[in-house]
XYZ file of C-alpha atoms in Angstrom:
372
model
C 11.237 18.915 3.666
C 13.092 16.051 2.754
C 12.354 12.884 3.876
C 14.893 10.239 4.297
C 14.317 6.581 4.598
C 14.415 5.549 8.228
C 15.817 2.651 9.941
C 14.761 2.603 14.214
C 17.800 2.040 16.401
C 17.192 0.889 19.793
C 18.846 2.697 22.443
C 19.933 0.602 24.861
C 18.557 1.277 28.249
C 16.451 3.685 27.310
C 12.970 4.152 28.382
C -10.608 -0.906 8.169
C -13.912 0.627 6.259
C -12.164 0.872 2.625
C -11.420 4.060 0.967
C -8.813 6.782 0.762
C -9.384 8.274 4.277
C -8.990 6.083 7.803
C -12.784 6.756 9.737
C -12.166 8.325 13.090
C -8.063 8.738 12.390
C -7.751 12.631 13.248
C -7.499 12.743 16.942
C -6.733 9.604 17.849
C -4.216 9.013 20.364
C -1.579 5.910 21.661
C 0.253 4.882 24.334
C 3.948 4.722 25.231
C 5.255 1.384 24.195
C 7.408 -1.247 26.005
C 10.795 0.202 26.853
C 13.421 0.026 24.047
C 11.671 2.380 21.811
C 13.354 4.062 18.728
C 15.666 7.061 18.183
C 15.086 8.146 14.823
C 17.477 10.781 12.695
C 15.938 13.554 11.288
C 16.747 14.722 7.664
C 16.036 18.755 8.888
C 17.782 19.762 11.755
C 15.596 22.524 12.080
C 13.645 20.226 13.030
C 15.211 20.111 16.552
C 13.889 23.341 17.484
C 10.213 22.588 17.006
C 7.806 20.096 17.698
C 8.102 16.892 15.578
C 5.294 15.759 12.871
C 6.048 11.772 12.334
C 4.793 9.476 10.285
C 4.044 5.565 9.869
C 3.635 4.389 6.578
C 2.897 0.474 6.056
C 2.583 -0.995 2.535
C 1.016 -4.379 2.793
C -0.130 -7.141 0.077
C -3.323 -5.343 0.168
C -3.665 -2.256 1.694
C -1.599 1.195 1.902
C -1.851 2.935 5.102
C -0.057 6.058 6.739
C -0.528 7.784 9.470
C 0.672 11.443 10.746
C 0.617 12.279 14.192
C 2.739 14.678 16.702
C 4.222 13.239 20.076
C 1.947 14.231 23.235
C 2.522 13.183 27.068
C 0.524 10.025 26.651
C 1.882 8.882 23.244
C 0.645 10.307 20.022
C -2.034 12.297 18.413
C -2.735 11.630 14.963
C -3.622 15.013 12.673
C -3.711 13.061 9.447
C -4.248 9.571 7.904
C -4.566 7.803 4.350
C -5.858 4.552 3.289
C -6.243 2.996 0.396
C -6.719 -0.777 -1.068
C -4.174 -1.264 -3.993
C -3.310 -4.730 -3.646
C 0.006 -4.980 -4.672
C 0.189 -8.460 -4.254
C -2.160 -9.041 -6.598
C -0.980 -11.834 -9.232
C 1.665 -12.963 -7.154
C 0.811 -16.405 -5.801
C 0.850 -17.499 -9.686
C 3.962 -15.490 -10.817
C 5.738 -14.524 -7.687
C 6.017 -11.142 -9.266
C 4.816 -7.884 -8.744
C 2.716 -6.940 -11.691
C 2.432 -3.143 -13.735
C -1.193 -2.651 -12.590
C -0.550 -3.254 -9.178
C 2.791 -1.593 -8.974
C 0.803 1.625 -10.816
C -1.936 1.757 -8.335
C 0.589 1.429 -5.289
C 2.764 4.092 -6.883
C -0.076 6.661 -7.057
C -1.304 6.243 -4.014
C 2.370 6.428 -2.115
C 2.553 9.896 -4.593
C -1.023 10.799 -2.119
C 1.192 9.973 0.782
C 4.046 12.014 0.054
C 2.321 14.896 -0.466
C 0.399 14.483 2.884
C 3.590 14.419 4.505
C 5.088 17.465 2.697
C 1.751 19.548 2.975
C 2.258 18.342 7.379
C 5.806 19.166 7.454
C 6.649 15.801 8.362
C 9.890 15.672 10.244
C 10.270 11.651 10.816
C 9.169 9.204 8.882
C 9.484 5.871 9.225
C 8.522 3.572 6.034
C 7.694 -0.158 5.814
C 6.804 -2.918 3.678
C 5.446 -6.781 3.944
C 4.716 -9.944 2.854
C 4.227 -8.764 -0.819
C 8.091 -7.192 -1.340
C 9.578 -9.835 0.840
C 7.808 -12.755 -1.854
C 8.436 -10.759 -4.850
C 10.932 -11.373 -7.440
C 10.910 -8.021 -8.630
C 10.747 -6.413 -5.175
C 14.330 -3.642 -5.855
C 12.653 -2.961 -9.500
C 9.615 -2.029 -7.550
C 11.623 -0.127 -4.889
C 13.626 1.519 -7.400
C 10.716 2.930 -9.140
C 9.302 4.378 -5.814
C 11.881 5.633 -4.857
C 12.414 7.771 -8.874
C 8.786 8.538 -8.983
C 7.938 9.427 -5.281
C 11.185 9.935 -3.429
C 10.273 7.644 -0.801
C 12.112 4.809 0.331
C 10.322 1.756 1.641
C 11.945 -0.707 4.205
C 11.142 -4.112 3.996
C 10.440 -5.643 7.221
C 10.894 -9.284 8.176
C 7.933 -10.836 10.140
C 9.294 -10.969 13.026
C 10.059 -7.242 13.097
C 6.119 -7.060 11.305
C 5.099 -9.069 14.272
C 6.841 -6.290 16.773
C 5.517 -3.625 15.664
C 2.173 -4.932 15.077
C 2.143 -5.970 19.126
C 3.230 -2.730 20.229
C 0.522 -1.530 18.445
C -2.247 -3.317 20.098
C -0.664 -3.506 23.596
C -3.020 -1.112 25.303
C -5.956 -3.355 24.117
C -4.481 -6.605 26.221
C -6.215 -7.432 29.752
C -3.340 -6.822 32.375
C -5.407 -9.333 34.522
C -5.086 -12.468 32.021
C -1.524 -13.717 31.706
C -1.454 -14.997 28.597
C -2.309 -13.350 25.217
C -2.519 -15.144 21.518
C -2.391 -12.003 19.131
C -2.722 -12.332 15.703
C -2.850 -10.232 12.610
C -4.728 -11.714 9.145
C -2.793 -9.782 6.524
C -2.848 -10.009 2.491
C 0.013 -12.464 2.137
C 0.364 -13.996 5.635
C -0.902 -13.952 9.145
C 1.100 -13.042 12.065
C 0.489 -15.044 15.308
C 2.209 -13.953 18.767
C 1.964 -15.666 21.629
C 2.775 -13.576 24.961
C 3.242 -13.591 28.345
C 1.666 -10.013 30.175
C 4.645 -9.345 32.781
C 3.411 -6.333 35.125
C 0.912 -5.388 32.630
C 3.563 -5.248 29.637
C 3.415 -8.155 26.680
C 6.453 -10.208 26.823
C 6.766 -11.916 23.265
C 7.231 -15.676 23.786
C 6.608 -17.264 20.090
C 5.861 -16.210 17.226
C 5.101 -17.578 13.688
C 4.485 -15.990 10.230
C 1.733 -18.170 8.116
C 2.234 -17.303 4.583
C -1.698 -17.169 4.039
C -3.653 -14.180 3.854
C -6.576 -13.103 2.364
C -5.171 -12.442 -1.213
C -3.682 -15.496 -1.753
C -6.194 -17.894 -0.746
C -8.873 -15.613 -2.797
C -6.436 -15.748 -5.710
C -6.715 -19.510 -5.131
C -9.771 -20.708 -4.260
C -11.840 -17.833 -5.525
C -13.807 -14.452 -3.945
C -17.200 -15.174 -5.782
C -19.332 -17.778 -5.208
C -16.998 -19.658 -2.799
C -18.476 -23.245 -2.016
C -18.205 -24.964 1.507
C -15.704 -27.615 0.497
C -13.088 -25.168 -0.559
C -13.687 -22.781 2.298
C -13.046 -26.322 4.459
C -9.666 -26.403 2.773
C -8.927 -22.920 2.892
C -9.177 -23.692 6.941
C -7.258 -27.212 6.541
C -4.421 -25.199 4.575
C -4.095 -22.609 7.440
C -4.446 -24.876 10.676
C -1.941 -27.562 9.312
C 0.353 -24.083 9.862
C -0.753 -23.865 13.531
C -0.341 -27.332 15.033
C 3.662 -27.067 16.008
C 3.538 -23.597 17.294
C 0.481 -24.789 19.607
C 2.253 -28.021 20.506
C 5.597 -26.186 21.882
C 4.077 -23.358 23.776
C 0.898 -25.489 25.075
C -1.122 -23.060 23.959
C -4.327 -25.415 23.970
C -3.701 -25.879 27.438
C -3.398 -22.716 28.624
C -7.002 -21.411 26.626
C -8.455 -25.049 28.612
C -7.198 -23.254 31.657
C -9.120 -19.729 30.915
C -5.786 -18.212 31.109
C -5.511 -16.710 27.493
C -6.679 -13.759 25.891
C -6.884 -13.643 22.257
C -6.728 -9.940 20.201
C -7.127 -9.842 16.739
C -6.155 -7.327 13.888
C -7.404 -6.818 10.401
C -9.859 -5.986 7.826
C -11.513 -9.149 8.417
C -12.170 -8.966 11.983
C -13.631 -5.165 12.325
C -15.675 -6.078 9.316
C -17.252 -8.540 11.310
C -17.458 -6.712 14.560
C -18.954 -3.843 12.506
C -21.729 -6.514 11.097
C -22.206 -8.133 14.493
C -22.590 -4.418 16.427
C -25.420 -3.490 13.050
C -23.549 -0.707 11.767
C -25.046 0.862 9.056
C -21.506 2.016 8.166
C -18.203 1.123 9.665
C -16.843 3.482 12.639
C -13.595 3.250 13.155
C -14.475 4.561 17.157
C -16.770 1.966 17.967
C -15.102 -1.289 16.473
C -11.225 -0.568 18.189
C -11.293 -1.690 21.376
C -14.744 -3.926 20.970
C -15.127 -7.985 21.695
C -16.536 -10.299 18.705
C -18.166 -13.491 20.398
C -16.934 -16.700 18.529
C -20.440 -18.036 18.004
C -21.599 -15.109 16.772
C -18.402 -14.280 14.303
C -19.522 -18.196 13.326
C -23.005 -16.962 12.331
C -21.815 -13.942 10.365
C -19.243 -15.938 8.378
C -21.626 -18.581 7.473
C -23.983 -15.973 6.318
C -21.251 -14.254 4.103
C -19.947 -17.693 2.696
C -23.795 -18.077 0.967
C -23.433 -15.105 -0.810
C -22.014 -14.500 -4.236
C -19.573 -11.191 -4.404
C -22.433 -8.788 -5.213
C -24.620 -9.898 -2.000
C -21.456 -9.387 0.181
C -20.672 -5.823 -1.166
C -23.927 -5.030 -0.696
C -23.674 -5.443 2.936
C -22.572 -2.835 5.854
C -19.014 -2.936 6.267
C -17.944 -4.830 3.608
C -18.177 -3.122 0.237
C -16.947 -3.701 -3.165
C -12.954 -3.398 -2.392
C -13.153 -6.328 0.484
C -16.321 -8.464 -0.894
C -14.113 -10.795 -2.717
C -11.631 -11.178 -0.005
C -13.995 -11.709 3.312
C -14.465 -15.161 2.704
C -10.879 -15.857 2.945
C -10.360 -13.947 5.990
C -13.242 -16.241 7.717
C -11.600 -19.195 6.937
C -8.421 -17.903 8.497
C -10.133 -17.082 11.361
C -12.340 -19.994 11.870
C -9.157 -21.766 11.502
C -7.620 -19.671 14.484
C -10.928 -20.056 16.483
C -10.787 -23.802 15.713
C -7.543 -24.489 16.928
C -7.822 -22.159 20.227
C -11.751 -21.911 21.550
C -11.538 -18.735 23.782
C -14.761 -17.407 24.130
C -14.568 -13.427 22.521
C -11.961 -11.797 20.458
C -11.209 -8.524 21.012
C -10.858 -6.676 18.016
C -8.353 -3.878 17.321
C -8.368 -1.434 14.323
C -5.061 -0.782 14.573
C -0.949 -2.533 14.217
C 1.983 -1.495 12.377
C 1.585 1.671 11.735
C 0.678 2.804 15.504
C 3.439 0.410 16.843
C 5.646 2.978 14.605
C 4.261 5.740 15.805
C 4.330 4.767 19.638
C 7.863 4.316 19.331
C 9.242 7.708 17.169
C 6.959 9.264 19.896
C 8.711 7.636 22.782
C 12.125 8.583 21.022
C 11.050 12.280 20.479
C 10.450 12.639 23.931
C 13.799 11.519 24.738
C 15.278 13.626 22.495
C 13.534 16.710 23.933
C 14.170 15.032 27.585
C 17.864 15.379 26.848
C 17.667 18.806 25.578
């Protein structure tokens, strides 16, 4: 099979335990998305004439990700999935390059990737990448490379298209009943915030802002090992001078005074700490999607991780060696969040890009078969 790079084109009118392996992935299903999902071309047209194996594959600052899954009635089942930390942007907040390890590490795992999709008979794929290859200098060296040594090409997304995809994502998490919904996504190189109105039960995007802080680069700067108070006070500062303006014009404040506002949150950082707060013993990817993280409670577990050095934090459930150097960061970032907009519990969702992909190549394959 040979699979093309993959733009979406709307038709108008129509219709984070670390490792190699997602927890929980095989089976899992979504829901159809808002209408104006995505008709995607196929490379096979043989393809046609069965049924379609798609795939999602997100390449972040830190994380690679992919998911496989075939189009059912209510969205998606997913047969296969891949994760893996490589940290691509490692390095780049001091050279605004890409560097060889990184790029090395990224490469072999995307090599994993495409020969998931070949051994799945993947039929359409649909590729993206973030913060780290919109930043880098080197980003079409990079690209080039992937594309020679893995025949993949990657599509670099702008945050606002990040942002999208994330929210269509998470949509079947959001409370129809509550009108308003701040959504937010801590990433390696920035954090996505979306603020949204729920319209008959469907998120209607409002705002939106891109923060160009994530966990990687406020590690790379302040430090993941022993990291004191003072600098995980600026780490916060740094992040909610970011928020003020987009709270300001949308009122945001007011509405969460008002006990009108929802607030979802994805990333490593948040199912870590829902997996701490619910006492996993290891992190299950079944029981942290979908769960609420209490603010004061999310409080208590940060604090606790901020007093220990990188060895006490990988030695706790959840965490692990690949993320104990970058929790602390993600805390700040979402004490910062929590700061600036008090609502009571955070529901957590192990999931984003990669299933608002999916949602939508599933909504467009059913068209497809719709129209014969």
């Amino acid at each position: 099979m040979n699979i093309t790079p993959i733009r979406c084109r709307a038709e108008s009118g129509k219709h984070k335990g670390s490792g190699d392996v997602d927890n929980g992935a095989a089976g899992r299903t979504g829901v159809d998305p808002a209408p104006g999902g995505a008709e995607i071309p196929t490379a096979d047209t043989a393809c046609v004439n069965r049924v379609p194996v798609l795939a999602a594959l997100d390449l972040g600052t830190n994380n690679c990700r992919l998911l496989i899954a075939k189009p059912c009635r209510e969205g998606f089942r997913v047969i296969d999935a891949f994760s893996r930390i490589v940290r691509l942007g490692e390095g780049l907040t001091r050279s605004d390059r890409l560097c060889d390890d990184a790029m090395l590490r990224t490469v072999q795992a995307l090599k994993v990737c495409r020969s998931k999709m070949e051994r799945r008979g993947v039929s359409h794929l649909r590729a993206v990448g973030t913060e780290a290859c919109r930043r880098a200098d080197n980003c079409e060296e990079f690209l080039n490379r992937v594309q020679d040594e893995t025949g993949l090409s990657i599509e670099i997304i702008s945050p606002k298209e990040e942002a999208r995809l994330a929210l269509a994502g998470v949509a079947p998490l959001l409370d129809a009943t509550i009108p308003y919904a701040l959504v937010f996504d801590i990433g390696g190189g920035s954090t996505e915030l979306i603020w949204t109105e729920l319209v008959r039960g469907r998120p209607r995007v409002i705002d939106q802002i891109s923060v160009p802080l994530g966990v990687v680069n406020l590690t790379e700067t302040y430090g993941g090992d022993r990291v004191c108070p003072h600098d995980y006070q600026r780490m916060m500062d740094r992040v909610a001078d970011r928020l003020g303006d987009f709270d300001t014009r949308n009122s945001i404040t007011k509405a969460v005074a008002e006990g009108r506002v929802q607030m979802l949150g994805a990333s490593g950082t948040v199912t870590t700490l829902a997996g701490i707060q619910m006492g996993l013993a290891r992190y299950d990817r079944s029981r942290v999607d979908g769960a609420f993280l209490d603010r004061d409670k999310a409080r208590s577990i940060s604090e606790t991780l901020l007093g220990l050095d990188y060895i006490g934090r990988a030695g706790q459930p959840c965490v692990g060696r690949d993320r104990a150097d970058l929790v602390v960061a993600g805390c700040a970032i979402l004490d910062a969040i929590w700061r600036q907009w008090p609502v009571p519990q955070l529901r957590i969702a192990d999931r984003g890009v990669r299933e608002g992909i999916l949602c939508e190549l599933a909504a467009a394959a059913r068209h497809r078969r719709r129209r014969g």
